Amino acid sequence: MPTEPPPPPVGRIDIHSHLLPGIDDGCASLDESIECIRMLRVAGYVGTVCTPHIWPRHLPDNTPTLIKQRVDDLRREVAAKGIEYAIWPGGELQLFEGAIDWMQAHGVPTLAGSRCVLTDYWGDDWPDWAPGIYRWLIDRRYQPILAHPERMPIAGDASFDKVLRELESMGVWLQGNFQCMTGEEGYTPDMLVRAWLTDNRYRFMALDMHGPDTLGGRLDGLLLVETEFGRDKLESFVTNAPRRDLFGIN
Ligand SMILES: [Fe+2]
């Protein structure tokens, strides 16, 4: 049985990444994963939670069991190269109507063995069944996180802020993407990420990296958060919150 590594050394932890090779639209090969890890270490990261897309219609093999196996494989490859870098399993569960049945069959894809569950949604409207998935998780003492609400297709709708407020009042945490700071995602995410950073709506900010080609731009977004909102606020997202909320370390 593989064992979880000890808690990470002090440093930045990315809670949302597509670092595992060849499992979704993230890193395509082991070489790409290693290149990303080298870039992340230079940027002060000590570890990454691997959150491949969990989307049964298009990626039916991505289950918590497979993701844990693939994390163990990558850990071995990284250690064999003499690179110190922590890697944990997770997942990015796309909300879909059968998600509760799927989790009952395959398990809940928690982040690094914590109670946190990363979710996303790409529909053009907010379905009636979506809050029930969060309620189901919360009733079972899981902590749902909604990934990058600022870049959801419905983010610009006038009614979306009411939806988001309702989710937050249920206890859903929000995770913003650094890349939205750069304008590469368009005007609405650029505007919303700054507004919600100003209003302290985010629990985490993450890279949501998909490979070496775009990681540099995502790290530029991290630097913009530091420039515009300060070093302490940046570290609260990438150092303090992951350590506290995923590993129970204050
Ligand atoms: Fe993602």
PDB file of C-alpha atoms and ligand atoms in Angstrom:
ATOM      1  CA  MET A   1       0.000   0.000   0.000  1.00  0.00           C
ATOM      2  CA  PRO A   2       1.475   3.389  -0.932  1.00  0.00           C
ATOM      3  CA  THR A   3       1.658   5.769   2.002  1.00  0.00           C
ATOM      4  CA  GLU A   4       1.008   9.494   1.980  1.00  0.00           C
ATOM      5  CA  PRO A   5       4.160  11.600   2.331  1.00  0.00           C
ATOM      6  CA  PRO A   6       4.698  13.697   5.462  1.00  0.00           C
ATOM      7  CA  PRO A   7       3.310  17.245   5.585  1.00  0.00           C
ATOM      8  CA  PRO A   8       5.072  19.573   3.172  1.00  0.00           C
ATOM      9  CA  PRO A   9       7.880  21.933   4.060  1.00  0.00           C
ATOM     10  CA  VAL A  10       6.947  25.598   4.246  1.00  0.00           C
ATOM     11  CA  GLY A  11       6.313  26.969   0.791  1.00  0.00           C
ATOM     12  CA  ARG A  12       3.680  27.446  -1.821  1.00  0.00           C
ATOM     13  CA  ILE A  13       1.219  24.702  -2.694  1.00  0.00           C
ATOM     14  CA  ASP A  14      -0.905  24.714  -5.819  1.00  0.00           C
ATOM     15  CA  ILE A  15      -4.311  23.169  -5.115  1.00  0.00           C
ATOM     16  CA  HIS A  16      -5.555  23.038  -8.716  1.00  0.00           C
ATOM     17  CA  SER A  17      -3.413  21.630 -11.518  1.00  0.00           C
ATOM     18  CA  HIS A  18      -3.404  19.358 -14.519  1.00  0.00           C
ATOM     19  CA  LEU A  19       0.116  18.126 -13.817  1.00  0.00           C
ATOM     20  CA  LEU A  20      -0.405  14.378 -14.222  1.00  0.00           C
ATOM     21  CA  PRO A  21       0.751  13.343 -17.700  1.00  0.00           C
ATOM     22  CA  GLY A  22      -1.638  12.026 -20.328  1.00  0.00           C
ATOM     23  CA  ILE A  23      -4.785  11.851 -18.228  1.00  0.00           C
ATOM     24  CA  ASP A  24      -6.702  14.911 -19.473  1.00  0.00           C
ATOM     25  CA  ASP A  25      -5.987  18.122 -21.413  1.00  0.00           C
ATOM     26  CA  GLY A  26      -3.061  18.990 -19.144  1.00  0.00           C
ATOM     27  CA  CYS A  27       0.558  17.826 -19.387  1.00  0.00           C
ATOM     28  CA  ALA A  28       0.858  15.505 -22.363  1.00  0.00           C
ATOM     29  CA  SER A  29       3.972  13.607 -21.259  1.00  0.00           C
ATOM     30  CA  LEU A  30       6.182  12.906 -18.276  1.00  0.00           C
ATOM     31  CA  ASP A  31       8.760  15.325 -19.715  1.00  0.00           C
ATOM     32  CA  GLU A  32       6.155  18.110 -19.640  1.00  0.00           C
ATOM     33  CA  SER A  33       5.242  17.288 -16.040  1.00  0.00           C
ATOM     34  CA  ILE A  34       8.901  17.407 -14.998  1.00  0.00           C
ATOM     35  CA  GLU A  35       9.435  20.693 -16.873  1.00  0.00           C
ATOM     36  CA  CYS A  36       6.446  22.191 -15.036  1.00  0.00           C
ATOM     37  CA  ILE A  37       7.727  20.989 -11.669  1.00  0.00           C
ATOM     38  CA  ARG A  38      11.093  22.643 -12.350  1.00  0.00           C
ATOM     39  CA  MET A  39       9.285  25.924 -13.193  1.00  0.00           C
ATOM     40  CA  LEU A  40       7.086  25.649 -10.108  1.00  0.00           C
ATOM     41  CA  ARG A  41      10.088  25.105  -7.820  1.00  0.00           C
ATOM     42  CA  VAL A  42      11.702  28.260  -9.195  1.00  0.00           C
ATOM     43  CA  ALA A  43       8.453  30.107  -8.396  1.00  0.00           C
ATOM     44  CA  GLY A  44       8.591  28.961  -4.766  1.00  0.00           C
ATOM     45  CA  TYR A  45       6.199  26.029  -4.920  1.00  0.00           C
ATOM     46  CA  VAL A  46       6.963  22.952  -2.824  1.00  0.00           C
ATOM     47  CA  GLY A  47       4.020  20.841  -3.913  1.00  0.00           C
ATOM     48  CA  THR A  48       0.997  20.420  -6.149  1.00  0.00           C
ATOM     49  CA  VAL A  49      -2.372  18.769  -5.742  1.00  0.00           C
ATOM     50  CA  CYS A  50      -3.105  16.971  -9.012  1.00  0.00           C
ATOM     51  CA  THR A  51      -6.681  17.701 -10.044  1.00  0.00           C
ATOM     52  CA  PRO A  52      -7.373  16.053 -13.418  1.00  0.00           C
ATOM     53  CA  HIS A  53     -10.772  16.674 -14.920  1.00  0.00           C
ATOM     54  CA  ILE A  54     -13.378  14.258 -13.622  1.00  0.00           C
ATOM     55  CA  TRP A  55     -15.919  14.254 -16.366  1.00  0.00           C
ATOM     56  CA  PRO A  56     -17.353  10.762 -16.862  1.00  0.00           C
ATOM     57  CA  ARG A  57     -18.948  11.445 -20.243  1.00  0.00           C
ATOM     58  CA  HIS A  58     -15.624  12.293 -21.888  1.00  0.00           C
ATOM     59  CA  LEU A  59     -12.983  10.967 -19.453  1.00  0.00           C
ATOM     60  CA  PRO A  60     -14.592   7.821 -18.008  1.00  0.00           C
ATOM     61  CA  ASP A  61     -11.326   6.392 -16.660  1.00  0.00           C
ATOM     62  CA  ASN A  62     -10.626   9.308 -14.312  1.00  0.00           C
ATOM     63  CA  THR A  63     -11.663   8.013 -10.913  1.00  0.00           C
ATOM     64  CA  PRO A  64     -10.087   8.653  -7.482  1.00  0.00           C
ATOM     65  CA  THR A  65      -8.517   5.184  -7.639  1.00  0.00           C
ATOM     66  CA  LEU A  66      -6.824   5.799 -11.002  1.00  0.00           C
ATOM     67  CA  ILE A  67      -5.709   9.298  -9.998  1.00  0.00           C
ATOM     68  CA  LYS A  68      -4.042   7.953  -6.831  1.00  0.00           C
ATOM     69  CA  GLN A  69      -2.204   5.337  -8.924  1.00  0.00           C
ATOM     70  CA  ARG A  70      -1.029   7.983 -11.383  1.00  0.00           C
ATOM     71  CA  VAL A  71       0.135  10.225  -8.534  1.00  0.00           C
ATOM     72  CA  ASP A  72       2.186   7.348  -7.111  1.00  0.00           C
ATOM     73  CA  ASP A  73       3.721   6.828 -10.577  1.00  0.00           C
ATOM     74  CA  LEU A  74       4.662  10.506 -10.882  1.00  0.00           C
ATOM     75  CA  ARG A  75       6.047  10.590  -7.334  1.00  0.00           C
ATOM     76  CA  ARG A  76       8.348   7.699  -8.236  1.00  0.00           C
ATOM     77  CA  GLU A  77       9.535   9.396 -11.438  1.00  0.00           C
ATOM     78  CA  VAL A  78      10.196  12.692  -9.644  1.00  0.00           C
ATOM     79  CA  ALA A  79      12.101  10.971  -6.822  1.00  0.00           C
ATOM     80  CA  ALA A  80      14.148   8.973  -9.357  1.00  0.00           C
ATOM     81  CA  LYS A  81      15.304  12.245 -10.891  1.00  0.00           C
ATOM     82  CA  GLY A  82      16.380  13.515  -7.469  1.00  0.00           C
ATOM     83  CA  ILE A  83      13.792  16.311  -7.481  1.00  0.00           C
ATOM     84  CA  GLU A  84      12.207  17.270  -4.162  1.00  0.00           C
ATOM     85  CA  TYR A  85       8.592  18.067  -4.835  1.00  0.00           C
ATOM     86  CA  ALA A  86       5.404  16.944  -3.121  1.00  0.00           C
ATOM     87  CA  ILE A  87       2.533  15.622  -5.229  1.00  0.00           C
ATOM     88  CA  TRP A  88      -0.908  14.726  -3.916  1.00  0.00           C
ATOM     89  CA  PRO A  89      -4.045  13.299  -5.504  1.00  0.00           C
ATOM     90  CA  GLY A  90      -7.250  15.231  -6.065  1.00  0.00           C
ATOM     91  CA  GLY A  91      -9.632  15.921  -8.892  1.00  0.00           C
ATOM     92  CA  GLU A  92     -11.675  18.639 -10.542  1.00  0.00           C
ATOM     93  CA  LEU A  93     -15.209  17.321 -10.537  1.00  0.00           C
ATOM     94  CA  GLN A  94     -17.346  18.871 -13.214  1.00  0.00           C
ATOM     95  CA  LEU A  95     -20.883  19.230 -11.911  1.00  0.00           C
ATOM     96  CA  PHE A  96     -23.294  16.975 -13.788  1.00  0.00           C
ATOM     97  CA  GLU A  97     -26.714  15.675 -12.945  1.00  0.00           C
ATOM     98  CA  GLY A  98     -25.535  12.186 -11.969  1.00  0.00           C
ATOM     99  CA  ALA A  99     -22.574  13.384  -9.878  1.00  0.00           C
ATOM    100  CA  ILE A 100     -23.936  12.088  -6.565  1.00  0.00           C
ATOM    101  CA  ASP A 101     -24.522   8.595  -7.995  1.00  0.00           C
ATOM    102  CA  TRP A 102     -21.047   8.717  -9.529  1.00  0.00           C
ATOM    103  CA  MET A 103     -19.413   9.644  -6.199  1.00  0.00           C
ATOM    104  CA  GLN A 104     -21.333   6.907  -4.409  1.00  0.00           C
ATOM    105  CA  ALA A 105     -19.979   4.427  -6.961  1.00  0.00           C
ATOM    106  CA  HIS A 106     -16.408   5.708  -7.314  1.00  0.00           C
ATOM    107  CA  GLY A 107     -15.677   7.726  -4.173  1.00  0.00           C
ATOM    108  CA  VAL A 108     -15.381  11.451  -3.463  1.00  0.00           C
ATOM    109  CA  PRO A 109     -12.297  13.013  -5.105  1.00  0.00           C
ATOM    110  CA  THR A 110     -10.874  14.915  -2.130  1.00  0.00           C
ATOM    111  CA  LEU A 111      -7.774  17.121  -2.268  1.00  0.00           C
ATOM    112  CA  ALA A 112      -4.684  15.521  -0.689  1.00  0.00           C
ATOM    113  CA  GLY A 113      -6.713  13.371   1.670  1.00  0.00           C
ATOM    114  CA  SER A 114      -8.486  16.396   3.183  1.00  0.00           C
ATOM    115  CA  ARG A 115     -12.266  16.970   3.212  1.00  0.00           C
ATOM    116  CA  CYS A 116     -11.963  19.552   0.387  1.00  0.00           C
ATOM    117  CA  VAL A 117     -13.545  18.756  -2.994  1.00  0.00           C
ATOM    118  CA  LEU A 118     -12.781  20.894  -6.058  1.00  0.00           C
ATOM    119  CA  THR A 119     -15.652  21.363  -8.518  1.00  0.00           C
ATOM    120  CA  ASP A 120     -16.242  23.290 -11.705  1.00  0.00           C
ATOM    121  CA  TYR A 121     -19.119  23.935 -14.085  1.00  0.00           C
ATOM    122  CA  TRP A 122     -19.209  24.898 -17.757  1.00  0.00           C
ATOM    123  CA  GLY A 123     -22.889  25.109 -18.648  1.00  0.00           C
ATOM    124  CA  ASP A 124     -24.576  28.166 -20.131  1.00  0.00           C
ATOM    125  CA  ASP A 125     -27.043  28.388 -17.268  1.00  0.00           C
ATOM    126  CA  TRP A 126     -27.162  27.360 -13.616  1.00  0.00           C
ATOM    127  CA  PRO A 127     -29.175  24.131 -13.303  1.00  0.00           C
ATOM    128  CA  ASP A 128     -31.647  23.426 -10.491  1.00  0.00           C
ATOM    129  CA  TRP A 129     -29.827  20.215  -9.543  1.00  0.00           C
ATOM    130  CA  ALA A 130     -26.414  21.851  -8.927  1.00  0.00           C
ATOM    131  CA  PRO A 131     -27.004  23.137  -5.355  1.00  0.00           C
ATOM    132  CA  GLY A 132     -28.122  19.633  -4.357  1.00  0.00           C
ATOM    133  CA  ILE A 133     -24.661  18.275  -5.139  1.00  0.00           C
ATOM    134  CA  TYR A 134     -23.089  20.835  -2.812  1.00  0.00           C
ATOM    135  CA  ARG A 135     -25.715  20.091  -0.137  1.00  0.00           C
ATOM    136  CA  TRP A 136     -24.978  16.359  -0.439  1.00  0.00           C
ATOM    137  CA  LEU A 137     -21.244  17.029   0.071  1.00  0.00           C
ATOM    138  CA  ILE A 138     -21.737  19.460   2.964  1.00  0.00           C
ATOM    139  CA  ASP A 139     -24.138  17.083   4.729  1.00  0.00           C
ATOM    140  CA  ARG A 140     -21.339  14.499   4.645  1.00  0.00           C
ATOM    141  CA  ARG A 141     -18.798  16.964   6.092  1.00  0.00           C
ATOM    142  CA  TYR A 142     -17.013  17.556   2.822  1.00  0.00           C
ATOM    143  CA  GLN A 143     -15.881  21.083   1.983  1.00  0.00           C
ATOM    144  CA  PRO A 144     -16.829  21.980  -1.593  1.00  0.00           C
ATOM    145  CA  ILE A 145     -14.761  24.479  -3.550  1.00  0.00           C
ATOM    146  CA  LEU A 146     -15.953  26.103  -6.785  1.00  0.00           C
ATOM    147  CA  ALA A 147     -13.037  26.572  -9.188  1.00  0.00           C
ATOM    148  CA  HIS A 148     -12.565  29.822 -11.096  1.00  0.00           C
ATOM    149  CA  PRO A 149     -16.112  31.235 -10.934  1.00  0.00           C
ATOM    150  CA  GLU A 150     -14.788  34.376 -12.664  1.00  0.00           C
ATOM    151  CA  ARG A 151     -14.240  32.453 -15.913  1.00  0.00           C
ATOM    152  CA  MET A 152     -17.418  30.377 -15.931  1.00  0.00           C
ATOM    153  CA  PRO A 153     -19.533  31.021 -19.050  1.00  0.00           C
ATOM    154  CA  ILE A 154     -22.334  32.368 -16.825  1.00  0.00           C
ATOM    155  CA  ALA A 155     -20.045  34.643 -14.816  1.00  0.00           C
ATOM    156  CA  GLY A 156     -21.068  37.738 -16.744  1.00  0.00           C
ATOM    157  CA  ASP A 157     -24.829  37.187 -16.311  1.00  0.00           C
ATOM    158  CA  ALA A 158     -26.564  39.662 -14.039  1.00  0.00           C
ATOM    159  CA  SER A 159     -28.138  36.826 -12.043  1.00  0.00           C
ATOM    160  CA  PHE A 160     -24.890  34.993 -11.391  1.00  0.00           C
ATOM    161  CA  ASP A 161     -23.806  36.998  -8.393  1.00  0.00           C
ATOM    162  CA  LYS A 162     -27.013  35.931  -6.596  1.00  0.00           C
ATOM    163  CA  VAL A 163     -26.157  32.285  -7.375  1.00  0.00           C
ATOM    164  CA  LEU A 164     -22.639  32.782  -6.093  1.00  0.00           C
ATOM    165  CA  ARG A 165     -23.855  34.479  -2.905  1.00  0.00           C
ATOM    166  CA  GLU A 166     -26.192  31.557  -2.256  1.00  0.00           C
ATOM    167  CA  LEU A 167     -23.360  29.075  -2.718  1.00  0.00           C
ATOM    168  CA  GLU A 168     -21.108  31.067  -0.395  1.00  0.00           C
ATOM    169  CA  SER A 169     -23.851  31.233   2.233  1.00  0.00           C
ATOM    170  CA  MET A 170     -24.149  27.424   2.013  1.00  0.00           C
ATOM    171  CA  GLY A 171     -20.430  27.258   2.797  1.00  0.00           C
ATOM    172  CA  VAL A 172     -18.948  26.695  -0.665  1.00  0.00           C
ATOM    173  CA  TRP A 173     -15.453  28.207  -0.955  1.00  0.00           C
ATOM    174  CA  LEU A 174     -14.275  30.014  -4.099  1.00  0.00           C
ATOM    175  CA  GLN A 175     -10.943  29.485  -5.875  1.00  0.00           C
ATOM    176  CA  GLY A 176      -9.729  32.073  -8.382  1.00  0.00           C
ATOM    177  CA  ASN A 177      -7.325  31.523 -11.274  1.00  0.00           C
ATOM    178  CA  PHE A 178      -4.158  33.610 -11.471  1.00  0.00           C
ATOM    179  CA  GLN A 179      -4.344  33.602 -15.254  1.00  0.00           C
ATOM    180  CA  CYS A 180      -7.492  35.730 -15.172  1.00  0.00           C
ATOM    181  CA  MET A 181      -5.343  38.594 -13.813  1.00  0.00           C
ATOM    182  CA  THR A 182      -3.447  38.832 -17.110  1.00  0.00           C
ATOM    183  CA  GLY A 183      -6.425  39.543 -19.351  1.00  0.00           C
ATOM    184  CA  GLU A 184      -5.759  36.387 -21.381  1.00  0.00           C
ATOM    185  CA  GLU A 185      -9.171  35.036 -20.391  1.00  0.00           C
ATOM    186  CA  GLY A 186     -10.977  38.175 -21.515  1.00  0.00           C
ATOM    187  CA  TYR A 187     -12.510  41.289 -20.016  1.00  0.00           C
ATOM    188  CA  THR A 188     -15.137  39.733 -17.714  1.00  0.00           C
ATOM    189  CA  PRO A 189     -12.773  37.362 -15.844  1.00  0.00           C
ATOM    190  CA  ASP A 190     -10.171  40.163 -15.661  1.00  0.00           C
ATOM    191  CA  MET A 191     -12.719  42.501 -14.070  1.00  0.00           C
ATOM    192  CA  LEU A 192     -14.361  39.943 -11.790  1.00  0.00           C
ATOM    193  CA  VAL A 193     -11.149  38.459 -10.391  1.00  0.00           C
ATOM    194  CA  ARG A 194     -10.006  41.912  -9.272  1.00  0.00           C
ATOM    195  CA  ALA A 195     -13.415  42.771  -7.803  1.00  0.00           C
ATOM    196  CA  TRP A 196     -13.632  39.519  -5.874  1.00  0.00           C
ATOM    197  CA  LEU A 197     -10.027  39.789  -4.665  1.00  0.00           C
ATOM    198  CA  THR A 198     -10.840  43.286  -3.414  1.00  0.00           C
ATOM    199  CA  ASP A 199     -13.965  41.976  -1.657  1.00  0.00           C
ATOM    200  CA  ASN A 200     -12.120  38.992  -0.128  1.00  0.00           C
ATOM    201  CA  ARG A 201     -14.436  36.466  -1.774  1.00  0.00           C
ATOM    202  CA  TYR A 202     -11.674  33.913  -2.583  1.00  0.00           C
ATOM    203  CA  ARG A 203     -10.383  31.274  -0.191  1.00  0.00           C
ATOM    204  CA  PHE A 204      -7.639  30.213  -2.640  1.00  0.00           C
ATOM    205  CA  MET A 205      -5.949  31.370  -5.809  1.00  0.00           C
ATOM    206  CA  ALA A 206      -4.428  28.676  -8.017  1.00  0.00           C
ATOM    207  CA  LEU A 207      -2.534  28.216 -11.260  1.00  0.00           C
ATOM    208  CA  ASP A 208      -4.835  25.602 -12.873  1.00  0.00           C
ATOM    209  CA  MET A 209      -1.763  24.794 -14.984  1.00  0.00           C
ATOM    210  CA  HIS A 210      -2.200  22.683 -18.089  1.00  0.00           C
ATOM    211  CA  GLY A 211       1.406  22.314 -19.261  1.00  0.00           C
ATOM    212  CA  PRO A 212       4.679  24.186 -19.692  1.00  0.00           C
ATOM    213  CA  ASP A 213       3.529  26.307 -22.648  1.00  0.00           C
ATOM    214  CA  THR A 214       1.044  28.339 -20.621  1.00  0.00           C
ATOM    215  CA  LEU A 215       2.559  28.074 -17.140  1.00  0.00           C
ATOM    216  CA  GLY A 216       4.690  31.203 -17.586  1.00  0.00           C
ATOM    217  CA  GLY A 217       1.606  33.335 -18.264  1.00  0.00           C
ATOM    218  CA  ARG A 218      -0.165  31.874 -15.245  1.00  0.00           C
ATOM    219  CA  LEU A 219       2.842  32.726 -13.070  1.00  0.00           C
ATOM    220  CA  ASP A 220       2.669  36.275 -14.490  1.00  0.00           C
ATOM    221  CA  GLY A 221      -0.842  36.409 -13.051  1.00  0.00           C
ATOM    222  CA  LEU A 222       0.527  35.394  -9.658  1.00  0.00           C
ATOM    223  CA  LEU A 223       2.995  38.284  -9.818  1.00  0.00           C
ATOM    224  CA  LEU A 224       0.159  40.662 -10.688  1.00  0.00           C
ATOM    225  CA  VAL A 225      -1.681  39.606  -7.524  1.00  0.00           C
ATOM    226  CA  GLU A 226       1.451  40.369  -5.543  1.00  0.00           C
ATOM    227  CA  THR A 227       1.900  43.748  -7.259  1.00  0.00           C
ATOM    228  CA  GLU A 228      -1.715  44.865  -6.941  1.00  0.00           C
ATOM    229  CA  PHE A 229      -2.786  43.243  -3.659  1.00  0.00           C
ATOM    230  CA  GLY A 230       0.465  42.717  -1.761  1.00  0.00           C
ATOM    231  CA  ARG A 231       2.733  39.866  -0.747  1.00  0.00           C
ATOM    232  CA  ASP A 232       0.794  38.947   2.390  1.00  0.00           C
ATOM    233  CA  LYS A 233      -2.442  38.494   0.481  1.00  0.00           C
ATOM    234  CA  LEU A 234      -0.709  36.410  -2.174  1.00  0.00           C
ATOM    235  CA  GLU A 235       0.874  34.139   0.416  1.00  0.00           C
ATOM    236  CA  SER A 236      -2.451  33.774   2.221  1.00  0.00           C
ATOM    237  CA  PHE A 237      -3.741  32.067  -0.939  1.00  0.00           C
ATOM    238  CA  VAL A 238      -0.777  29.912  -1.935  1.00  0.00           C
ATOM    239  CA  THR A 239       0.928  29.162   1.383  1.00  0.00           C
ATOM    240  CA  ASN A 240      -1.315  29.731   4.396  1.00  0.00           C
ATOM    241  CA  ALA A 241      -4.690  28.553   3.080  1.00  0.00           C
ATOM    242  CA  PRO A 242      -3.496  25.269   1.525  1.00  0.00           C
ATOM    243  CA  ARG A 243      -1.478  24.359   4.621  1.00  0.00           C
ATOM    244  CA  ARG A 244      -4.360  25.217   6.951  1.00  0.00           C
ATOM    245  CA  ASP A 245      -7.305  23.879   4.970  1.00  0.00           C
ATOM    246  CA  LEU A 246      -5.750  20.778   3.399  1.00  0.00           C
ATOM    247  CA  PHE A 247      -3.169  19.766   6.006  1.00  0.00           C
ATOM    248  CA  GLY A 248      -4.397  21.341   9.250  1.00  0.00           C
ATOM    249  CA  ILE A 249      -1.139  23.256   9.774  1.00  0.00           C
ATOM    250  CA  ASN A 250      -1.360  26.853  10.988  1.00  0.00           C
TER     251      ASN A 250
HETATM  252 FE    FE B   1      -8.636  22.874 -13.912  1.00  0.00          FE
END
